[in-house]
XYZ file of C-alpha atoms in Angstrom:
775
model
C 52.737 91.506 89.205
C 53.895 95.123 89.435
C 55.741 96.777 86.588
C 58.936 97.236 88.659
C 60.999 95.422 91.282
C 63.452 97.088 93.687
C 66.282 95.534 95.735
C 68.121 97.610 98.339
C 70.806 95.144 99.481
C 72.503 94.565 96.139
C 76.249 94.999 95.571
C 78.221 95.529 92.382
C 81.829 94.432 91.864
C 84.011 97.109 90.221
C 87.715 96.295 89.812
C 87.872 94.107 92.878
C 85.877 96.403 95.174
C 82.309 95.600 96.208
C 80.086 98.710 96.153
C 76.613 98.584 97.730
C 73.654 100.183 96.005
C 70.033 99.908 94.959
C 68.875 97.965 91.901
C 65.579 98.854 90.284
C 64.111 96.743 87.489
C 61.513 98.646 85.515
C 59.407 97.526 82.604
C 61.661 99.244 80.100
C 65.011 99.778 81.894
C 67.427 98.607 84.572
C 68.803 101.244 87.006
C 71.551 100.820 89.604
C 72.591 103.668 91.926
C 75.927 103.430 93.741
C 75.531 104.431 97.401
C 79.171 105.480 97.697
C 79.699 107.612 94.613
C 76.076 108.354 93.727
C 76.763 107.268 90.161
C 73.717 105.944 88.312
C 74.100 103.211 85.677
C 71.163 102.642 83.373
C 70.428 100.555 80.306
C 67.185 99.745 78.546
C 65.480 96.374 78.478
C 65.859 96.210 74.703
C 69.668 96.184 75.090
C 69.670 92.964 77.155
C 70.992 90.032 75.112
C 71.228 87.271 77.729
C 70.646 86.908 81.474
C 72.182 84.294 83.804
C 71.713 83.159 87.398
C 74.996 82.189 89.097
C 75.702 80.800 92.527
C 78.153 82.675 94.757
C 79.787 81.984 98.118
C 77.133 84.222 99.701
C 73.874 84.307 97.827
C 73.364 84.450 94.068
C 74.404 86.698 91.167
C 72.256 88.195 88.389
C 74.296 88.726 85.213
C 73.196 90.742 82.171
C 75.103 90.681 78.879
C 74.140 93.528 76.506
C 74.108 93.655 72.739
C 77.316 95.737 72.665
C 79.197 93.084 74.672
C 79.243 94.889 78.048
C 78.533 92.759 81.118
C 76.751 93.893 84.325
C 76.819 91.662 87.440
C 74.783 92.241 90.603
C 75.313 90.090 93.715
C 73.397 89.685 96.965
C 70.211 87.946 95.817
C 68.539 85.156 97.760
C 67.490 81.793 96.418
C 63.802 82.760 96.721
C 64.278 85.719 94.341
C 64.880 83.510 91.296
C 61.229 82.868 90.418
C 60.182 86.524 90.683
C 63.153 87.691 88.598
C 62.703 84.979 85.960
C 59.051 85.840 85.390
C 59.695 89.598 85.368
C 62.653 89.394 82.912
C 60.873 87.025 80.537
C 57.753 89.227 80.546
C 59.330 92.660 80.004
C 62.755 91.934 78.474
C 61.781 88.895 76.378
C 64.821 87.002 77.671
C 64.868 83.845 79.773
C 66.863 83.739 83.000
C 69.149 80.700 82.752
C 70.891 78.930 85.597
C 74.594 78.289 84.993
C 76.720 75.871 86.961
C 80.083 76.925 88.370
C 83.117 74.641 88.484
C 84.504 73.979 91.938
C 87.498 71.905 90.830
C 90.909 73.251 91.703
C 92.320 72.771 88.213
C 94.332 75.478 86.496
C 93.900 74.231 82.920
C 90.829 74.547 80.804
C 89.334 76.340 77.820
C 89.513 80.159 77.383
C 86.624 81.760 75.481
C 86.001 85.414 74.606
C 82.327 86.293 75.138
C 81.539 89.912 74.432
C 83.711 92.122 76.632
C 84.892 89.358 78.977
C 87.195 86.348 79.056
C 85.596 83.151 80.429
C 87.669 80.213 81.638
C 85.730 76.903 81.580
C 86.665 73.595 83.182
C 84.597 70.587 82.055
C 82.112 72.947 80.374
C 81.533 74.743 83.692
C 82.529 78.329 84.416
C 85.587 78.520 86.676
C 86.188 82.312 86.578
C 85.513 85.326 84.409
C 87.737 88.354 83.644
C 86.179 91.651 82.465
C 88.614 92.826 79.806
C 87.928 96.493 80.536
C 89.843 95.944 83.795
C 93.016 95.036 81.860
C 95.513 97.920 81.772
C 98.441 96.227 79.961
C 99.284 92.987 78.162
C 102.580 91.399 77.011
C 103.677 88.191 75.236
C 106.691 85.940 75.752
C 107.100 82.582 73.923
C 103.951 80.610 74.783
C 102.720 83.016 77.523
C 100.412 86.008 77.566
C 100.467 88.288 80.661
C 97.523 90.449 81.657
C 97.969 93.400 84.083
C 94.974 94.999 85.787
C 93.965 98.440 86.970
C 94.470 98.933 90.699
C 91.594 99.992 92.918
C 92.402 101.709 96.221
C 89.016 100.787 97.682
C 89.585 97.048 97.265
C 91.003 95.214 100.274
C 92.765 92.680 98.019
C 93.562 93.351 94.371
C 94.650 91.059 91.544
C 97.631 92.686 89.811
C 98.379 90.242 86.952
C 97.639 86.795 85.558
C 99.561 84.612 83.054
C 98.132 82.168 80.527
C 100.206 79.388 78.991
C 98.926 78.757 75.473
C 100.162 75.593 73.732
C 100.603 75.390 69.972
C 97.790 74.020 67.801
C 98.729 70.380 66.886
C 96.522 70.476 63.793
C 97.969 73.721 62.403
C 101.664 74.244 63.272
C 101.880 77.534 61.354
C 99.100 79.142 63.384
C 100.373 81.616 66.034
C 97.955 80.936 68.908
C 99.764 83.302 71.286
C 99.448 86.310 68.981
C 95.837 85.461 68.253
C 95.033 85.358 71.990
C 96.912 88.616 72.554
C 95.057 90.433 69.762
C 91.684 89.460 71.189
C 92.695 90.734 74.653
C 94.012 94.063 73.361
C 90.939 94.569 71.221
C 88.633 94.507 74.270
C 90.999 95.687 77.003
C 91.065 99.179 78.506
C 94.552 99.951 77.229
C 94.951 103.628 76.468
C 96.928 104.204 73.284
C 97.290 107.587 71.649
C 96.494 106.685 68.063
C 95.590 109.283 65.466
C 95.256 113.015 65.902
C 93.664 114.680 68.889
C 90.301 116.352 68.520
C 91.763 119.580 69.924
C 94.764 120.840 71.914
C 94.679 123.264 74.840
C 98.074 124.715 75.749
C 99.297 126.012 79.127
C 96.079 125.450 81.077
C 96.389 126.304 84.772
C 95.591 123.296 87.005
C 95.171 123.512 90.770
C 95.065 119.731 91.288
C 97.387 118.315 90.121
C 99.256 121.580 90.485
C 100.974 123.151 87.489
C 100.367 124.142 83.891
C 99.492 121.327 81.492
C 98.923 120.888 77.787
C 95.581 119.104 77.376
C 95.007 116.824 74.391
C 91.433 115.626 73.909
C 91.063 112.297 72.061
C 87.977 110.302 71.219
C 88.055 108.007 74.267
C 90.445 109.610 76.743
C 92.042 112.840 77.885
C 95.806 113.376 78.132
C 97.550 115.886 80.414
C 101.144 116.652 79.462
C 103.226 118.623 81.981
C 106.874 119.382 82.554
C 107.403 116.419 84.881
C 104.275 114.203 84.769
C 101.792 112.929 82.189
C 98.284 111.651 82.943
C 95.765 109.760 80.808
C 92.141 109.945 81.904
C 89.532 107.713 80.209
C 86.147 109.344 79.811
C 84.539 106.360 81.521
C 86.174 107.415 84.820
C 84.543 110.888 84.760
C 81.647 111.060 87.244
C 80.573 114.704 87.222
C 81.480 118.131 85.879
C 81.201 121.351 87.914
C 81.451 124.963 86.755
C 81.870 127.182 89.835
C 82.376 130.974 89.783
C 85.090 132.308 92.076
C 84.045 134.507 95.002
C 85.924 137.491 93.566
C 83.816 137.345 90.381
C 86.844 137.395 88.078
C 87.747 133.682 87.888
C 85.964 130.360 87.323
C 86.712 126.861 88.639
C 86.081 123.931 86.279
C 86.042 120.730 88.363
C 86.120 117.173 86.946
C 85.215 114.396 89.411
C 87.075 111.105 88.748
C 86.537 107.526 89.897
C 88.946 105.783 89.956
C 91.303 108.705 90.580
C 94.485 109.488 88.669
C 97.651 108.461 90.497
C 101.168 109.754 90.895
C 103.160 107.546 93.237
C 101.209 107.299 96.480
C 99.159 110.431 95.706
C 95.589 110.097 94.452
C 93.741 112.885 92.678
C 89.965 112.371 92.832
C 89.314 115.763 91.243
C 90.830 117.608 88.302
C 90.472 121.367 88.917
C 91.131 123.912 86.167
C 91.174 127.667 86.763
C 90.166 130.204 84.092
C 89.787 133.970 83.966
C 86.348 135.112 82.892
C 87.772 137.752 80.562
C 90.071 135.374 78.621
C 88.791 134.392 75.184
C 90.038 131.835 72.671
C 89.363 130.244 69.269
C 89.450 126.442 68.751
C 89.633 124.464 65.507
C 88.464 120.844 65.871
C 90.182 118.202 63.718
C 86.887 116.540 62.789
C 84.776 116.603 59.671
C 81.235 117.899 59.598
C 79.890 114.347 59.308
C 81.829 113.181 62.385
C 80.635 116.170 64.386
C 77.058 115.400 63.425
C 77.187 111.647 64.068
C 79.355 111.538 67.202
C 78.296 114.709 68.971
C 74.817 115.333 67.541
C 75.823 118.757 66.252
C 76.693 120.097 69.723
C 80.172 121.097 68.537
C 81.277 123.129 65.527
C 84.469 122.828 63.564
C 85.525 126.327 64.577
C 84.403 127.842 67.882
C 85.311 131.101 69.638
C 84.279 132.675 72.932
C 85.270 132.763 76.600
C 87.833 130.119 77.437
C 85.935 128.499 80.297
C 82.749 128.195 78.225
C 84.461 126.468 75.293
C 86.399 124.018 77.503
C 83.309 123.078 79.532
C 81.293 122.647 76.332
C 83.887 120.281 74.816
C 84.168 118.249 78.039
C 80.400 117.908 78.250
C 80.205 116.602 74.699
C 83.061 114.061 74.832
C 82.227 112.689 78.322
C 78.425 112.784 77.932
C 78.133 114.139 81.475
C 76.000 117.050 82.639
C 77.598 120.200 84.068
C 76.536 121.169 87.602
C 76.424 124.894 88.458
C 75.454 126.644 91.732
C 71.739 127.092 92.290
C 69.759 129.769 94.113
C 72.038 130.187 97.130
C 73.480 133.677 97.658
C 75.869 134.585 100.463
C 75.716 137.809 102.480
C 78.079 139.484 99.984
C 76.024 138.304 96.998
C 78.464 135.552 95.959
C 77.543 131.899 95.429
C 80.306 130.619 97.721
C 81.239 130.935 101.401
C 84.833 131.495 102.438
C 86.009 129.033 105.100
C 88.818 126.654 106.037
C 89.007 122.881 106.179
C 91.744 121.724 108.563
C 94.677 124.035 107.737
C 93.700 124.964 104.159
C 91.456 127.856 103.135
C 88.944 127.527 100.328
C 85.338 128.047 99.258
C 82.236 126.051 100.175
C 79.557 125.963 97.445
C 76.024 124.979 98.556
C 74.556 123.264 95.481
C 71.058 122.009 94.812
C 71.986 118.403 95.676
C 75.093 118.709 97.831
C 78.086 120.693 99.030
C 81.401 121.015 97.203
C 84.592 122.471 98.684
C 87.478 123.746 96.583
C 90.244 123.686 96.244
C 92.478 121.986 98.804
C 91.461 119.312 99.493
C 88.525 119.203 97.053
C 85.504 117.236 98.229
C 81.918 116.660 97.159
C 79.266 115.762 99.775
C 75.823 114.769 98.488
C 72.671 115.484 100.483
C 71.572 111.839 100.353
C 74.684 110.754 102.277
C 74.472 113.506 104.960
C 73.249 112.382 108.360
C 73.067 115.809 109.981
C 74.727 119.227 110.111
C 75.783 121.324 113.081
C 76.395 125.033 113.682
C 79.030 125.561 116.375
C 80.807 128.526 117.944
C 84.330 129.015 116.630
C 87.008 128.456 119.286
C 88.333 131.761 120.650
C 86.561 133.942 118.093
C 83.100 135.481 118.306
C 83.101 136.868 114.760
C 82.942 133.462 113.077
C 81.334 130.053 113.491
C 81.959 126.460 112.411
C 79.819 124.329 110.123
C 80.044 120.561 110.679
C 78.692 118.007 108.202
C 78.340 114.427 109.468
C 77.648 111.661 106.968
C 75.602 108.540 107.578
C 78.789 106.475 107.550
C 80.148 108.470 110.534
C 82.633 110.725 108.731
C 82.587 114.366 109.914
C 83.723 117.338 107.837
C 84.476 120.464 109.895
C 84.458 123.791 108.034
C 85.756 126.559 110.303
C 86.169 130.325 110.177
C 82.872 131.198 108.470
C 81.879 134.842 108.938
C 79.043 135.460 111.363
C 77.067 137.367 108.717
C 76.738 134.168 106.643
C 74.893 132.294 109.380
C 71.379 133.404 108.455
C 71.762 132.612 104.756
C 73.344 129.200 105.394
C 70.791 128.223 108.031
C 67.903 129.145 105.714
C 69.483 127.053 102.945
C 69.923 124.026 105.231
C 66.359 124.247 106.516
C 65.055 124.667 102.964
C 66.844 121.456 101.879
C 65.345 119.697 104.946
C 68.684 118.638 106.366
C 68.705 117.493 109.970
C 70.354 120.066 112.267
C 72.265 118.581 115.168
C 73.130 120.701 118.199
C 76.122 119.794 120.377
C 77.263 122.230 123.081
C 80.822 122.093 124.373
C 80.007 122.689 128.060
C 76.340 121.695 128.236
C 76.328 118.580 126.074
C 73.893 116.596 128.208
C 71.364 119.387 128.132
C 70.927 119.142 124.370
C 70.612 115.349 124.058
C 66.863 115.655 123.579
C 67.347 118.259 120.843
C 69.789 115.950 119.075
C 67.341 113.062 119.060
C 64.505 115.320 117.958
C 66.541 116.761 115.095
C 67.522 113.274 113.937
C 63.949 111.990 113.786
C 61.775 115.047 113.199
C 61.990 118.298 111.306
C 62.307 121.243 113.703
C 62.186 124.911 112.879
C 64.080 126.079 115.974
C 67.351 127.946 115.510
C 69.662 125.728 117.566
C 72.715 127.918 117.147
C 70.870 131.010 118.394
C 69.401 129.115 121.347
C 72.805 127.810 122.389
C 74.336 131.291 122.157
C 71.646 132.596 124.521
C 72.190 129.744 126.977
C 75.961 130.218 127.007
C 75.498 133.947 127.623
C 73.212 133.225 130.605
C 75.663 130.692 132.030
C 78.562 133.104 131.655
C 76.610 135.959 133.301
C 75.552 133.803 136.246
C 79.102 132.479 136.606
C 80.479 136.016 136.790
C 77.972 136.921 139.518
C 78.959 133.879 141.580
C 82.610 134.727 141.258
C 81.994 138.316 142.373
C 79.902 137.246 145.366
C 82.411 134.654 146.583
C 85.479 136.838 146.244
C 86.359 139.230 149.103
C 89.394 141.485 149.193
C 91.138 141.841 152.548
C 93.904 144.335 153.203
C 97.267 142.782 153.904
C 98.638 143.578 157.369
C 101.921 141.860 158.063
C 102.043 143.190 161.636
C 99.041 141.038 162.656
C 100.548 137.721 161.656
C 104.038 138.248 163.064
C 106.640 140.808 163.945
C 109.234 142.317 161.679
C 112.354 140.303 160.994
C 114.807 140.540 163.873
C 117.818 142.726 163.412
C 121.000 140.992 162.452
C 122.925 141.870 165.608
C 120.165 142.167 168.195
C 120.685 139.815 171.066
C 117.019 139.138 172.023
C 114.660 140.539 169.391
C 110.893 140.389 170.017
C 109.106 137.666 168.069
C 105.487 138.941 168.335
C 103.744 142.192 169.079
C 102.107 140.834 172.215
C 105.313 139.444 173.682
C 106.227 141.038 177.068
C 108.768 140.259 179.786
C 107.017 139.864 183.186
C 108.934 139.287 186.402
C 107.059 137.317 189.075
C 107.273 138.751 192.595
C 105.357 137.428 195.587
C 105.231 140.865 197.257
C 102.400 143.267 196.359
C 104.195 146.518 197.213
C 106.200 146.615 194.072
C 103.291 145.734 191.705
C 102.660 149.315 190.565
C 106.373 149.942 189.960
C 106.619 146.760 187.885
C 103.606 147.861 185.798
C 105.163 151.251 185.092
C 108.442 149.560 184.061
C 106.530 147.237 181.730
C 104.757 150.167 180.036
C 108.090 151.946 179.548
C 109.563 148.786 178.016
C 106.578 148.551 175.641
C 107.011 152.153 174.548
C 110.721 151.598 173.924
C 110.031 148.506 171.811
C 107.362 150.355 169.814
C 109.765 153.242 169.115
C 112.481 150.801 168.157
C 110.171 148.995 165.741
C 109.084 152.303 164.255
C 112.709 153.266 163.648
C 113.423 149.896 162.058
C 110.445 150.235 159.707
C 111.477 153.733 158.644
C 115.016 152.543 158.068
C 113.880 149.643 155.880
C 111.577 151.857 153.843
C 114.454 154.274 153.209
C 116.693 151.410 152.076
C 114.008 150.141 149.686
C 113.534 153.616 148.182
C 117.297 153.986 147.699
C 117.475 150.606 145.962
C 114.591 151.503 143.651
C 116.168 154.833 142.750
C 119.517 153.149 142.037
C 117.972 150.458 139.814
C 115.910 153.060 137.972
C 118.920 155.326 137.345
C 121.642 152.769 136.643
C 120.647 150.547 133.724
C 123.291 148.145 132.502
C 124.312 147.905 128.877
C 122.405 145.285 126.924
C 119.306 145.620 129.093
C 115.974 145.165 127.359
C 114.163 148.024 129.107
C 111.868 149.813 126.698
C 112.134 153.565 126.491
C 108.951 155.552 126.436
C 108.369 157.329 123.180
C 108.275 161.071 123.521
C 105.238 162.681 121.989
C 106.068 165.035 119.188
C 104.918 168.591 119.617
C 102.273 169.307 116.982
C 102.367 172.806 115.594
C 98.801 174.147 115.403
C 99.848 176.558 112.615
C 100.989 173.726 110.346
C 98.535 173.205 107.428
C 96.675 169.897 107.285
C 96.753 167.529 104.330
C 93.661 167.550 102.092
C 91.199 164.653 101.964
C 91.265 162.251 99.012
C 88.639 162.461 96.288
C 86.812 159.420 97.708
C 86.708 160.889 101.240
C 85.375 164.200 99.885
C 82.610 162.350 98.052
C 81.854 160.088 100.997
C 81.661 162.974 103.533
C 79.105 164.792 101.389
C 77.008 161.679 100.534
C 77.254 159.911 103.882
C 73.891 161.164 105.160
C 72.140 160.122 101.938
C 73.532 156.579 102.211
C 72.476 156.423 105.847
C 68.918 157.528 105.006
C 68.616 154.847 102.313
C 70.002 152.183 104.674
C 68.693 153.111 108.146
C 69.483 149.691 109.700
C 73.074 149.569 108.425
C 76.004 149.785 110.824
C 79.036 152.048 110.432
C 81.028 149.347 108.647
C 78.088 148.545 106.357
C 77.755 152.197 105.407
C 81.456 152.435 104.589
C 81.236 149.213 102.536
C 78.194 150.553 100.700
C 80.039 153.780 99.993
C 82.992 151.856 98.578
C 80.693 149.847 96.307
C 78.985 153.005 95.020
C 82.354 154.681 94.423
C 83.637 151.701 92.445
C 80.463 151.643 90.370
C 80.857 155.331 89.357
C 82.075 156.227 85.886
C 85.260 158.156 85.212
C 83.208 161.239 84.331
C 81.426 161.184 87.684
C 84.663 160.737 89.563
C 86.302 163.565 87.592
C 84.434 166.235 89.549
C 85.853 164.987 92.832
C 89.292 164.459 91.370
C 89.352 168.144 90.351
C 88.342 169.160 93.874
C 91.129 167.023 95.286
C 93.747 168.534 92.925
C 92.619 172.044 93.818
C 92.821 171.316 97.549
C 96.247 169.773 97.045
C 97.552 172.897 95.295
C 96.261 175.075 98.125
C 97.950 172.768 100.628
C 101.296 172.982 98.777
C 101.147 176.828 98.745
C 100.255 176.978 102.444
C 103.040 174.531 103.260
C 105.646 176.659 101.449
C 104.595 179.758 103.386
C 104.678 177.807 106.635
C 108.200 176.564 105.982
C 109.411 180.095 105.145
C 107.988 181.617 108.337
C 109.087 178.730 110.566
C 112.100 179.737 112.826
C 115.341 177.996 111.966
C 116.866 175.487 114.346
C 120.215 177.340 114.719
C 118.949 180.833 115.622
C 120.722 182.983 118.228
C 118.095 182.947 120.973
C 117.485 179.260 120.659
C 121.183 178.498 120.671
C 121.633 180.608 123.790
C 118.835 178.843 125.544
C 120.372 175.571 124.516
C 123.725 176.519 126.046
C 122.066 177.574 129.300
C 120.160 174.319 129.398
C 123.335 172.378 128.747
C 125.143 174.241 131.538
C 122.290 173.666 133.952
C 122.119 169.978 133.123
C 125.888 169.558 133.453
C 125.926 171.330 136.829
C 123.055 169.215 138.073
C 124.880 166.080 136.945
C 127.985 167.156 138.884
C 125.922 167.740 142.024
C 124.322 164.312 141.648
C 127.697 162.676 141.165
C 128.988 164.414 144.265
C 125.994 163.253 146.292
C 126.118 159.692 144.991
C 129.901 159.282 145.355
C 130.565 157.114 148.446
C 132.679 158.429 151.296
C 136.065 156.923 151.899
C 135.829 153.905 154.157
C 137.427 154.195 157.571
C 139.192 151.022 158.579
C 138.419 150.434 162.257
C 140.313 147.208 162.223
C 143.764 148.759 161.437
C 146.246 149.843 164.069
C 148.776 147.738 165.832
C 147.979 148.672 169.405
C 144.338 149.666 169.003
C 141.633 147.961 171.017
C 138.857 146.169 169.128
C 135.554 144.689 170.193
C 134.901 141.428 168.334
C 131.582 140.129 166.961
C 131.301 137.572 169.764
C 130.910 140.269 172.418
C 128.496 142.321 170.328
C 126.092 139.422 169.779
C 126.268 138.129 173.344
C 123.400 138.330 175.868
C 125.309 140.795 178.063
C 125.074 143.618 175.511
C 123.178 146.674 176.700
C 121.415 149.603 175.061
C 124.658 151.584 175.263
C 126.088 149.422 172.464
C 123.549 150.753 169.903
C 125.886 153.315 168.267
C 128.551 150.644 168.060
C 126.147 148.292 166.263
C 125.221 150.959 163.746
C 128.892 151.697 163.092
C 129.736 148.042 162.419
C 126.629 147.588 160.260
C 127.621 150.555 158.089
C 131.089 149.156 157.699
C 129.646 145.812 156.557
C 127.161 147.363 154.112
C 129.925 149.330 152.312
C 131.262 147.779 149.084
C 134.622 146.106 149.069
C 137.368 148.463 147.943
C 140.987 148.133 146.946
C 142.999 145.684 145.030
C 144.426 142.324 146.029
C 147.332 143.908 147.925
C 145.023 145.966 150.145
C 142.901 142.862 150.894
C 145.953 140.868 151.884
C 147.139 143.654 154.241
C 143.679 143.829 155.819
C 143.665 140.060 156.424
C 147.099 140.169 158.108
C 146.059 143.079 160.338
C 142.813 141.272 161.208
C 144.725 138.184 162.299
C 146.933 140.344 164.549
C 143.876 141.996 166.136
C 142.185 138.653 166.761
C 145.288 137.367 168.546
C 145.366 140.520 170.684
C 141.667 140.171 171.484
C 142.159 136.620 172.635
C 144.928 137.822 174.979
C 142.795 140.636 176.355
C 139.770 138.366 176.813
C 141.905 135.855 178.671
C 143.100 138.683 180.952
C 139.476 139.740 181.550
C 139.840 143.241 180.066
C 137.129 144.609 177.862
C 137.774 147.669 175.651
C 135.417 150.597 175.988
C 133.306 152.128 173.203
C 135.527 155.204 173.058
C 138.628 153.111 172.400
C 136.894 151.300 169.525
C 135.646 154.509 167.922
C 139.045 156.235 168.269
C 140.703 155.092 165.030
C 144.456 155.723 164.678
C 145.769 157.677 161.695
C 147.666 154.690 160.343
C 144.367 152.893 159.643
C 143.122 155.818 157.526
C 146.218 155.737 155.443
C 146.023 151.996 154.929
C 142.442 152.136 153.739
C 143.157 155.036 151.442
C 146.117 153.276 149.919
C 144.076 150.127 149.434
C 141.263 151.982 147.750
C 143.680 153.785 145.454
């Protein structure tokens, strides 16, 4: 038989939640490691008082009761494991493994017995159920009843909140108070936090990041109390898992992190970590309210009655002593800037990622601790939309993924070396070429590879992008736009038969061949006329477009959001320049030396190095450059005074004269522009009682000839002019138009058509009417 036995499928029940882990029985100790929290529970074989083998719904339970009354139960054993365990326990622990029957009756009355740190309820001398009293958070009495309330566990699917026991009076002894006796035994073993006696020490106004605020911390023998303005918290030392002391990235502050399980609660909020923030320069003195004997017996001389030093050191030292937990500090990892943390963001909150020797911890919002033994793989990914940073993904074996984004590109080499040194599996997932890297993913999960996956993917993406750009350039071809090839210009508004295409021609079919040459000459003349007409139309349209652009550029309405171009200020070359600062003077003289010492450094690295050297200089070394700066500043002030004296004043005679001339010239030019842009008075061709008028019907008819061209232009100009006059003028124009239309109908019925000269000859009365309307 070997000197140890190990079981990997064992579970432990803690406050209603079943936590899987590994149980290892050694010759001198029993060790259980929780897979979820990583917490290790250990006790020696000499501490085991009794051991029992109980039957469960699924499998069997191994129960150890220690000399101090604590009970440890481990479930998940098979029936075949009994013989091996019994022989091993009897050999090394000198205790026999006893089988104990469990009652399956549905009775709710029986005998309550207090065994060590638990309450056992027996029915017919068989165990019905067992209550660990350290799970009891509160207890009350009422007549013949005692009520027990339990701590809640968020990880448990179903939780027992309270249970009531009815305790009858003792018939043999009527004066005996059985209820109070039962209650006293429960309270004696229960985990009920009561602030009795004086605190070991008090810490006032300590800055907490989670829960946020400033709290007064009172440290008692078995628990810790936080007292704030609105909330109070009591934290038993048994719930403390780990302690972390993490230096801030700026080098001036320190995080002190306390990991808790179960967490402290406030309503629906759970705080799994208590984070305190201290300044490294702050010092304090603490007087402990303990005697020298108590300090020696309880804390093995690790604490003194009076202690002084940096605040974070004293607080961490006291916490380590009262909780009996080790303090974890960062290991050998150094970032590109020399700090022990990497700045990044998790979801929408910024914080710091600390690579530790056995895991990662992120502070401060939300704080999280990821152990290496629960990490499945890590991934380096390109940050979305930013080439100066990358993402670091951590995927656990349970499937949870933590995505830390916005890490500076300079930190990649240090972080990758750390990950490879800790032998973590690197997983590579590309956004666009995911299938291509499936083999790399499988290889990284099963084997240790030394390839830099992030660098390889960057190269591949660059090649894909370059090849994609070449394809786009080869496929694209720019063709000049020629609207005349696809169709003709838009037909004029009043043309009777406008051409629809450039190749359209009017051919007349004649059976005789004598007139063929004459017809060809007529066709060529018609083509030339159409080409000239089209040319004129194009020129006319271009002129109209230019006029519109000039009008829109000149006339800007009020409230428009057009941005005005900033006029460049004229720089006077005679004006003295400001002197350089003391740092710039020093840096300009020592720049070449820094560059020689750091030949591979970039421009930004050189400037950063210069800033670090300048900050590291003493006041005496800086004094030389400060004196140079003050001297240069005095010279600048003297030169500036002379410049201001010799500078010509703004209101001098010559300048004022030039200004008047410029004003006159600008005003005259404005008048000329206004005269040019002012529209001519409209001539009303429709007025006149007896005047002849050619209506729109005759102009747009098929019988119109080329002789009507000036008439068309005249009417088009009249239509393009803006409407003028008030309501009275419009009404007069409408009445006159009605009269003219009636006269036109009469003349058309008589078969008389007015000539162009009659239309263009406008009577004087029409001029007066239009002028009066416009006024």
